[in-house]
Short mmCIF file of C-alpha atoms in Angstrom, two decimals:
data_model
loop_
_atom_site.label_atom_id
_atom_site.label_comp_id
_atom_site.label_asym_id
_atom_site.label_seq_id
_atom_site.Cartn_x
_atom_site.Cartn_y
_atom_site.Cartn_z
CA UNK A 1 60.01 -106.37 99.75
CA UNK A 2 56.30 -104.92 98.58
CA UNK A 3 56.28 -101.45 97.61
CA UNK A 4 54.33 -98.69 99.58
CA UNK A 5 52.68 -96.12 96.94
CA UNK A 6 51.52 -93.63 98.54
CA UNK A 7 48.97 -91.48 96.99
CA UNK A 8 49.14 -87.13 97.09
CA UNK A 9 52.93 -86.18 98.92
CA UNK A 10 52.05 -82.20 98.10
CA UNK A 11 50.42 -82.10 101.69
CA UNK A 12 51.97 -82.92 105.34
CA UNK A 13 49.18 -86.22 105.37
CA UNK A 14 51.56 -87.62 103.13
CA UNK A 15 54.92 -87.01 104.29
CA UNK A 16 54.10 -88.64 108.02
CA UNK A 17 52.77 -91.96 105.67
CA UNK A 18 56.10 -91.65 104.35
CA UNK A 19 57.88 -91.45 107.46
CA UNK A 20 55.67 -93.78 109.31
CA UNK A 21 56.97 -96.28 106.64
CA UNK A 22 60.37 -95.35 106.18
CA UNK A 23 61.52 -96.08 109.46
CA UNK A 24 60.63 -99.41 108.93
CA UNK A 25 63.10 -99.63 105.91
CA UNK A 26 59.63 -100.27 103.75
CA UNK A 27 60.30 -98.85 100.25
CA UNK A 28 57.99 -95.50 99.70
CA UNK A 29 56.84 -94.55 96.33
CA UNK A 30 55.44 -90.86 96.23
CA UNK A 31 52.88 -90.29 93.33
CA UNK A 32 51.81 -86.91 92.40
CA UNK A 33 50.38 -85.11 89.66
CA UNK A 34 52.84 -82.70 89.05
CA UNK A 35 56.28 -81.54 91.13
CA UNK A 36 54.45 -78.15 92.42
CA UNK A 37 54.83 -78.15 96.37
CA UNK A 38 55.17 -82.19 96.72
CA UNK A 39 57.38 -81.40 99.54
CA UNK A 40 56.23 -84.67 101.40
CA UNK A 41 58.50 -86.80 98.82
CA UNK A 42 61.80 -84.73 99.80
CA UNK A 43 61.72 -86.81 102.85
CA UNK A 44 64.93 -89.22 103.50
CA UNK A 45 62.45 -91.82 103.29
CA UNK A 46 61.13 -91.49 100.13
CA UNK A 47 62.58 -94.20 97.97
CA UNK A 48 60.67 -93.05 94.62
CA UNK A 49 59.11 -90.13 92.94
CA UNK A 50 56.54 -90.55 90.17
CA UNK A 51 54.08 -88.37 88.26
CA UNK A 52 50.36 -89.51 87.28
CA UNK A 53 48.45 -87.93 85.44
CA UNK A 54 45.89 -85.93 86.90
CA UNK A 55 42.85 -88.01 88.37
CA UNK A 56 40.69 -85.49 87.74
CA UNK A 57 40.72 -84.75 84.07
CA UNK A 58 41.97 -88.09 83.22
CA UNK A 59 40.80 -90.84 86.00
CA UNK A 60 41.55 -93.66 83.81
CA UNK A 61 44.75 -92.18 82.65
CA UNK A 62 45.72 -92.71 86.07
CA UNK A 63 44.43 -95.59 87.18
CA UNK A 64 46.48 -97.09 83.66
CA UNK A 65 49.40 -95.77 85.51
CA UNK A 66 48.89 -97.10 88.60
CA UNK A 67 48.09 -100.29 87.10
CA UNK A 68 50.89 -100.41 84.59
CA UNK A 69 53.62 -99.57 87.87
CA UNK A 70 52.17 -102.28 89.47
CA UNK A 71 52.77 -104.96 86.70
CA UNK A 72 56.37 -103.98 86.23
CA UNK A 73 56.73 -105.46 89.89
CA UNK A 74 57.98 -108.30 90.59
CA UNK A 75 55.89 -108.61 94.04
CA UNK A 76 52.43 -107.03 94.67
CA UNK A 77 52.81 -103.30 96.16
CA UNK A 78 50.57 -101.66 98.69
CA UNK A 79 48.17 -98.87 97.94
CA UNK A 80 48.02 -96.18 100.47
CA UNK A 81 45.76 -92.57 99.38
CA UNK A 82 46.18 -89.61 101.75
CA UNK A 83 43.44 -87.39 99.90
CA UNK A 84 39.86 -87.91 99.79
CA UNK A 85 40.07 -87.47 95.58
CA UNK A 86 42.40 -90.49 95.51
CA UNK A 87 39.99 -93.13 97.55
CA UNK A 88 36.94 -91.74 94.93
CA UNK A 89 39.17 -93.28 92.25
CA UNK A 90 40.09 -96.37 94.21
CA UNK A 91 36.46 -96.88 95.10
CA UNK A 92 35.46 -96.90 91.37
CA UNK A 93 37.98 -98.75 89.73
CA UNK A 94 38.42 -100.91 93.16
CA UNK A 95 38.14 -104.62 91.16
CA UNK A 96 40.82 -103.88 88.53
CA UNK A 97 43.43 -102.31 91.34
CA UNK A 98 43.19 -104.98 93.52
CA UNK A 99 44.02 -107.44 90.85
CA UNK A 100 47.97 -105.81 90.97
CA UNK A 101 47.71 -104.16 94.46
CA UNK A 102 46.47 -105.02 98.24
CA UNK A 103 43.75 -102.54 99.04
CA UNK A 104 42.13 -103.24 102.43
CA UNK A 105 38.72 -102.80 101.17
CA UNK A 106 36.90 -105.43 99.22
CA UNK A 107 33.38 -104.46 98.93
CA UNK A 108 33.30 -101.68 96.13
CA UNK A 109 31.20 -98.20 96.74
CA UNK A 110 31.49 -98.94 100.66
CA UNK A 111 34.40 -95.62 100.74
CA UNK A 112 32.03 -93.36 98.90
CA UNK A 113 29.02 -94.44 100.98
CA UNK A 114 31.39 -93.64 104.51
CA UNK A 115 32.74 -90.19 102.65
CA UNK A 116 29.29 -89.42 101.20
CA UNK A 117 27.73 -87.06 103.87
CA UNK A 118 23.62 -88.14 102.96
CA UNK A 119 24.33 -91.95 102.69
CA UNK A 120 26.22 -91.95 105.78
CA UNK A 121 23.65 -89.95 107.72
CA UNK A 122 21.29 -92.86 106.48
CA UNK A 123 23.77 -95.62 107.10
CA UNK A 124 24.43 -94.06 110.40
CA UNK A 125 20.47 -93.91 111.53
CA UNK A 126 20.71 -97.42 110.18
CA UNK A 127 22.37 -98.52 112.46
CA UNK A 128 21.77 -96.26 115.72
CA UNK A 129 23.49 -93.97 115.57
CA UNK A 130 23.21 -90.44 116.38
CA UNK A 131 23.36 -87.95 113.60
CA UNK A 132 22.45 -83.79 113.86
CA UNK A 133 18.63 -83.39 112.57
CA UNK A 134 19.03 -83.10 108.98
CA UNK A 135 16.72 -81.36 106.14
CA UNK A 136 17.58 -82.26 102.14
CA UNK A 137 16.89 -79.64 99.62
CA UNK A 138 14.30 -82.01 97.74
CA UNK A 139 12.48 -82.11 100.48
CA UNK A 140 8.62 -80.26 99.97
CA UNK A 141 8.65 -77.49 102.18
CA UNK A 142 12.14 -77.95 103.22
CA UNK A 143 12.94 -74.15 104.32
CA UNK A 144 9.75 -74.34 107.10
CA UNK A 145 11.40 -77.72 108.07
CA UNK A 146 14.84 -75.72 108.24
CA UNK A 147 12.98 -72.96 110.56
CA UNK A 148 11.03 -75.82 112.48
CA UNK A 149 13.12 -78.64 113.44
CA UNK A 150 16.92 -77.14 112.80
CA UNK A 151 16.39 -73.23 113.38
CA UNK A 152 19.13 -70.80 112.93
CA UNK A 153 22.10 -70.72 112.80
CA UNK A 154 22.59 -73.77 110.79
CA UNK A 155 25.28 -75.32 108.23
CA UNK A 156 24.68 -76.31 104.43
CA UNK A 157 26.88 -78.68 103.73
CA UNK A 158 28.05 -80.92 100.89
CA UNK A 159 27.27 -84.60 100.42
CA UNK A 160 30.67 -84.62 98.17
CA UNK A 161 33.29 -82.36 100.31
CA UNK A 162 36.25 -83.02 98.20
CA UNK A 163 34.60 -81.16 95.51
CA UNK A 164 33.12 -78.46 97.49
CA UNK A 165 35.94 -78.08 98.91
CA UNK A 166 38.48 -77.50 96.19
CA UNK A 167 35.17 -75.22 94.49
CA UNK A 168 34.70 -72.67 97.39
CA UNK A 169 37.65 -73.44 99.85
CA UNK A 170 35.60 -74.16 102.84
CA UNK A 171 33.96 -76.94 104.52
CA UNK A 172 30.41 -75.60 104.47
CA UNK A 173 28.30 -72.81 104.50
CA UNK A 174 27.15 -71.17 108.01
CA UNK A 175 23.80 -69.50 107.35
CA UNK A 176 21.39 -67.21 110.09
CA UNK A 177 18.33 -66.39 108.47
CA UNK A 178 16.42 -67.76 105.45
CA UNK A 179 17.99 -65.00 102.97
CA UNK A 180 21.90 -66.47 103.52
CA UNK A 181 19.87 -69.90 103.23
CA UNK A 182 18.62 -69.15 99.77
CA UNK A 183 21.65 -67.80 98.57
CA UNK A 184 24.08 -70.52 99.82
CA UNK A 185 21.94 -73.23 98.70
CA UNK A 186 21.95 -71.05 95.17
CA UNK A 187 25.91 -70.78 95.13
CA UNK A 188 26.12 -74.88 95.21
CA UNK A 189 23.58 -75.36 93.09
CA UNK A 190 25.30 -73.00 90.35
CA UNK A 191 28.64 -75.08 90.98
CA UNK A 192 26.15 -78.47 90.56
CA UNK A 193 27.08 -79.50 93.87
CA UNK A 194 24.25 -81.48 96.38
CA UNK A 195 23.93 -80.08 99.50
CA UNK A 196 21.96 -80.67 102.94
CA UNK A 197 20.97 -78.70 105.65
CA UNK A 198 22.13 -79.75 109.24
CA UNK A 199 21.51 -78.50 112.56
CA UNK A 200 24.85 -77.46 114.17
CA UNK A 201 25.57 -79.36 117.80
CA UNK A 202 26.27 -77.07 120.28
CA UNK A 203 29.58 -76.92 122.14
CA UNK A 204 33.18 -74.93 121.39
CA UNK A 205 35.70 -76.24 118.78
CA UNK A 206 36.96 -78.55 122.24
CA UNK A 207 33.91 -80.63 121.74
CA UNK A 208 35.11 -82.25 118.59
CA UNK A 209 36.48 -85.78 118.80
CA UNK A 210 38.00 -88.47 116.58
CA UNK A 211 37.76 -92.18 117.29
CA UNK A 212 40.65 -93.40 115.02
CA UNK A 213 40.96 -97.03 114.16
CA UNK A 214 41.99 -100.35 112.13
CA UNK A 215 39.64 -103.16 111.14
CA UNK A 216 41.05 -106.35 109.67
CA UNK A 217 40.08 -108.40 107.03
CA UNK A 218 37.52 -109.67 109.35
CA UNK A 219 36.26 -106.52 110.06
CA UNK A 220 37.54 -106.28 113.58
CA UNK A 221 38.65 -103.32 115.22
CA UNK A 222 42.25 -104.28 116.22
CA UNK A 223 44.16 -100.52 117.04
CA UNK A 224 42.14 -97.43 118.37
CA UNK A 225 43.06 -94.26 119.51
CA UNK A 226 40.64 -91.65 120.31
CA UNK A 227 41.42 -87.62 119.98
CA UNK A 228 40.37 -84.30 121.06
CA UNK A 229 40.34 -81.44 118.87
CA UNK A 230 41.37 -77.72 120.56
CA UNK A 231 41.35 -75.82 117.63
CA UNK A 232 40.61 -76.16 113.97
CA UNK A 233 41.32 -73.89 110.93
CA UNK A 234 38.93 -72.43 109.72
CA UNK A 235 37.29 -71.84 112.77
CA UNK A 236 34.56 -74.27 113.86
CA UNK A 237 34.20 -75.59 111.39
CA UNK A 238 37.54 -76.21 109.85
CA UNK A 239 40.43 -79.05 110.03
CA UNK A 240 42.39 -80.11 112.93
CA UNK A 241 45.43 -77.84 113.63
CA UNK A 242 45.90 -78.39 117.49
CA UNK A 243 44.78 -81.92 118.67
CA UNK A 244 45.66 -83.82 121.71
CA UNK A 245 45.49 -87.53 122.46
CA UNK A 246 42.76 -88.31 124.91
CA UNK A 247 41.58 -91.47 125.67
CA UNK A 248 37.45 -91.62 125.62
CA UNK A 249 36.35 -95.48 125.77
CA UNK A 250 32.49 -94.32 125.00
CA UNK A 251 34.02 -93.20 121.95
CA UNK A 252 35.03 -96.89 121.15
CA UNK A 253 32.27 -98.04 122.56
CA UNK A 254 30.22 -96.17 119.73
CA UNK A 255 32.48 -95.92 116.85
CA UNK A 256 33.94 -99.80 116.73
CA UNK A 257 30.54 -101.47 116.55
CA UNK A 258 29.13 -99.41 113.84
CA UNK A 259 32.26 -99.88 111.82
CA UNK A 260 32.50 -103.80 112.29
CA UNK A 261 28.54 -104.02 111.55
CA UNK A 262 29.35 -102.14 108.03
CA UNK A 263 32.18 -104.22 107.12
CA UNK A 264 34.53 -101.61 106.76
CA UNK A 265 38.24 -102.84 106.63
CA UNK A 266 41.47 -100.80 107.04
CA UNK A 267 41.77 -97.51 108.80
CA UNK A 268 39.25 -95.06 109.33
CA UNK A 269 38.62 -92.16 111.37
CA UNK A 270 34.99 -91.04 112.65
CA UNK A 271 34.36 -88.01 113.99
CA UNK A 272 32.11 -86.92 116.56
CA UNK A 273 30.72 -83.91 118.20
CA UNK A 274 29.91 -83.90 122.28
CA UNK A 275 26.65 -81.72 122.69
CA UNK A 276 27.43 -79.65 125.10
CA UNK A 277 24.11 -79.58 126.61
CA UNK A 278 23.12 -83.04 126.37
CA UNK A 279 26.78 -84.68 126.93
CA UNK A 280 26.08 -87.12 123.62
CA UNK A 281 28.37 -88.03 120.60
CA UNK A 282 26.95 -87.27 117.24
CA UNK A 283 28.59 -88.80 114.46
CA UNK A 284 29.60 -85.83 112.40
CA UNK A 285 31.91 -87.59 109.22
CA UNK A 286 34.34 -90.25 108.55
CA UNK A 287 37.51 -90.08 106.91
CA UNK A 288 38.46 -93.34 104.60
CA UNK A 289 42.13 -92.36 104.37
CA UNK A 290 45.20 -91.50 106.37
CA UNK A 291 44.08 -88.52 107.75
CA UNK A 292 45.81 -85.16 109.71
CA UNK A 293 46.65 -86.75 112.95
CA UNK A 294 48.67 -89.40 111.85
CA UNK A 295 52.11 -88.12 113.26
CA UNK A 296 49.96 -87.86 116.46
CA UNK A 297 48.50 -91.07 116.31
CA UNK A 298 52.23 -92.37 115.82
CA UNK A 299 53.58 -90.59 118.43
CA UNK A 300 51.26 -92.38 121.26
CA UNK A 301 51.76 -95.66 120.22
CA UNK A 302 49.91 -96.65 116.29
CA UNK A 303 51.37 -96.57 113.14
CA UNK A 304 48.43 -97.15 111.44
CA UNK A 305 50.28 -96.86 107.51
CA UNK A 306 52.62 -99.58 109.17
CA UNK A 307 50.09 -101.56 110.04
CA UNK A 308 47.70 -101.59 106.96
CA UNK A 309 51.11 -103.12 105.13
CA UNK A 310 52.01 -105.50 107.82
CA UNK A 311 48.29 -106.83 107.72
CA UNK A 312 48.30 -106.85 104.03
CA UNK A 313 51.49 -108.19 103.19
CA UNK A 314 50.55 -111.21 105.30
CA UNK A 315 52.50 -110.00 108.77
CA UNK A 316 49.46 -108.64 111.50
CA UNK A 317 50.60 -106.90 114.40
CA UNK A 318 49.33 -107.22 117.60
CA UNK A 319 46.27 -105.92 118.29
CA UNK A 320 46.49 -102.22 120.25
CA UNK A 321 44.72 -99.45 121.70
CA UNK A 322 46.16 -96.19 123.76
CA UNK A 323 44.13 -96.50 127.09
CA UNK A 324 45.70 -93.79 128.89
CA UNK A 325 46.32 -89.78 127.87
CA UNK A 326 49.92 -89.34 126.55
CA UNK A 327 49.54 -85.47 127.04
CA UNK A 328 51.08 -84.83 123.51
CA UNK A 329 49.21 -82.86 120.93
CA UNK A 330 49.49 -82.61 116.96
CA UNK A 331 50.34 -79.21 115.86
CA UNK A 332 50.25 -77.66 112.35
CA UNK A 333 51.95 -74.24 112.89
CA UNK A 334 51.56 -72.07 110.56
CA UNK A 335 47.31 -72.71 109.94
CA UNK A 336 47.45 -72.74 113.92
CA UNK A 337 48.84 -69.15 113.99
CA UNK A 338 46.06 -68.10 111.42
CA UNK A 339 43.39 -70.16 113.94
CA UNK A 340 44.22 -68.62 116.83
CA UNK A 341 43.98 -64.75 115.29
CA UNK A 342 40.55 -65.67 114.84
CA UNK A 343 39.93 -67.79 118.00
CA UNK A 344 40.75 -64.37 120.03
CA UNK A 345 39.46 -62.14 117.27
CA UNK A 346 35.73 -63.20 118.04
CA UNK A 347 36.46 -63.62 122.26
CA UNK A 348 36.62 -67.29 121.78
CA UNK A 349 39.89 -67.85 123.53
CA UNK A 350 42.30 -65.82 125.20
CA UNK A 351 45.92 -64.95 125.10
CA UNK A 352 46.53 -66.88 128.62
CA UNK A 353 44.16 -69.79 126.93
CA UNK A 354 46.50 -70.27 124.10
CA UNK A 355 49.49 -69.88 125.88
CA UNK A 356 48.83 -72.21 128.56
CA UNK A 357 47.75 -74.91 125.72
CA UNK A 358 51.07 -74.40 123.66
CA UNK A 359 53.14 -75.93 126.72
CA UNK A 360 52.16 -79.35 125.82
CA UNK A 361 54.66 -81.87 123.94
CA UNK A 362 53.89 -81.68 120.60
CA UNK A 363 53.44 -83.69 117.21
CA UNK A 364 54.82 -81.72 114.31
CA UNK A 365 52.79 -81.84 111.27
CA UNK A 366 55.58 -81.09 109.11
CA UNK A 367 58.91 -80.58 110.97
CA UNK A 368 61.18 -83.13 112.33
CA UNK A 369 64.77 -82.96 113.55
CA UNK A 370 65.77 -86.31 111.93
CA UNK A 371 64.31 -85.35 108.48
CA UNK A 372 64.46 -81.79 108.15
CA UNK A 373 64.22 -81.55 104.04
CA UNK A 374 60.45 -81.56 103.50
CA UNK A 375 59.87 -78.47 106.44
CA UNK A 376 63.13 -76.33 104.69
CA UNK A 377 60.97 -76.43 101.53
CA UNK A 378 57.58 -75.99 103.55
CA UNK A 379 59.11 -72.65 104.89
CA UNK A 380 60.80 -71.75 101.65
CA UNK A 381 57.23 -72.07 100.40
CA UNK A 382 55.58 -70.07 102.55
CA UNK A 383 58.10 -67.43 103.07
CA UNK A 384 58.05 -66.75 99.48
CA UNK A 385 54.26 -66.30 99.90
CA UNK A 386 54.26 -63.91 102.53
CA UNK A 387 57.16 -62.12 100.13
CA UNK A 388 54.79 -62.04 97.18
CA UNK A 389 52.37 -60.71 99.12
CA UNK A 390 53.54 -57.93 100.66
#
């Protein structure tokens, strides 16, 4: 009977929260800020549509909206974000939207200190972690650190990636001397965004692993999965576009203690880079919100949207991990296509490499048979793209 509203449905993230809900006859509620491209609410299992207004420009026009929704309801609905943006706003204005919604997370600034890439790195150190060497920008003499400890090629990156992202449309800046240094550091500081300056890990895209998991409100790790990445897009340093299941219990063995020693409750997904010269995990970042895989991670065995509202509406399932390689991947298509024109552009992969990987039973990130609505209008969107454009 308790609502699911589900934060941002204009991206594929949302539509498999959707799904992963629907099938369970749970009542979905898509918000969005306006109707361009929301094609994750034309799913059959999409029970509502509603329009916010924009977090952005107005975050406590929205969180009125959220909270007014809620009130009108005559039992408390569940709060699911899909976007990094949306758990910012939830992590400020976490004490007044827990009073009308159930929000895993109790302790308030604890998402922005997991998203936030410099208190992480010192909440990760913390606690044992490893972390790449990093230099901040404050630093005195911080570019003879850079050429000391880190060397080139290295990666400025930003301690707020939501906002770096929508402001250059990239994860990070890969610099080789001190010159593209100086200048990347310059662009971010001209967009007043922080940066850092990280050593990158050596090892191919296939070196990238996620440890994906759900911690009650005791803090316990309950349902794990672990992943490993193939390909990304952008390039190395990019999001997941072809990811397979594959179970690593060192990955557990590192990621579930740090978690539970936080207190971090509901899902989240850390991920790590294997040096491929040394063999060991670095903790690279952690997602606080459904994130890419999820039609993968349902696929093998966890519903992890399904099981944040069966926990929170007072109904736990049964604690679960995948312990054994399902030999199914998660596929986005069309940024896969893009990936691998690059992958072979710079002699990374092969033709044969690619081909050979493609034969493996796949996780859709957008189509499915059973609900084919939200891909129609994906393609219709893209086609007409591709039309513009040429």
């Amino acid at each position: 009977m308790n609502k699911a509203v589900i934060l941002g449905c204009n991206y594929y993230i949302g539509l498999s929260t959707i799904r992963c809900l629907g099938v369970h006859g749970i009542h979905t509620v898509a918000v969005d800020y306006n109707e361009n491209d929301r094609y994750g609410s034309e799913s059959k299992y999409c029970s509502e549509r509603l329009i916010a207004p924009y977090y952005k420009e107005d975050p406590k026009g929205f969180v009125r909206f959220l909270i007014d929704y809620a009130k009108n309801q005559s039992i408390t609905p569940v709060l699911i974000p899909c976007h990094d943006s949306y758990v910012e706003v939830i992590d400020e204005y976490l004490e007044e939207l827990r009073e009308c919604y159930f929000i895993p997370q109790t302790e308030k600034g604890l998402y922005t200190k997991v998203m936030n890439k410099e208190t992480l790195h010192s909440l990760a150190m913390e606690h044992g972690m490893a972390v790449p060497e990093t230099v901040r920008i404050d630093e005195e003499n911080y570019i003879e650190k850079v050429e000391e400890i880190i060397k080139y090629p290295c990666i400025v990156k930003p301690t707020d990636s939501p906002t770096f992202v929508a402001t250059f449309r990239r994860k990070l800046f890969k610099v080789y001397n001190r010159e593209e240094l100086l200048a990347a550091i310059e662009k971010a500081q001209k967009a007043d965004l922080e940066v850092i300056v990280q050593r990158i890990i050596p090892g191919f895209d296939d070196h990238m692993y996620t440890f994906d998991a759900y911690l009650n409100q005791d803090s316990k790790v309950t349902h794990w999965v672990t992943c490993q990445k193939h390909r990304q897009y952008p390039i190395n340093f990019g999001a997941s576009v072809y990811t397979e299941q594959k179970y690593v219990q060192e990955l557990y063995d590192i990621g579930a203690p740090f978690l539970e020693a936080i207190g971090y409750k509901g899902f989240a997904e850390i991920e790590f880079k294997k040096d491929a010269e040394t063999g060991k995990f670095y903790l690279i970042e952690i997602n606080a919100r459904i994130t890419n895989l999820n039609n993968l991670l349902y696929k093998v065995g966890v519903n992890f949207p399904y099981l944040t509202y069966r926990e929170l509406t007072g109904a736990p399932l049964e604690p679960y991990a995948v312990k054994e390689d399902k030999h199914r991947v998660f596929w986005y298509a069309y940024e896969d296509m893009l990936a691998i024109k690059g992958y072979i552009k710079t002699g990374q992969l092969t033709r044969k490499q690619v081909f050979v990987s493609l034969m493996k039973k796949k996780a859709y990130a957008i189509w499915d048979w059973s609900d084919p609505k939200p891909g129609i209008t994906y393609f219709k969107k893209i086609a007409g793209k591709f039309l513009k454009k040429r």
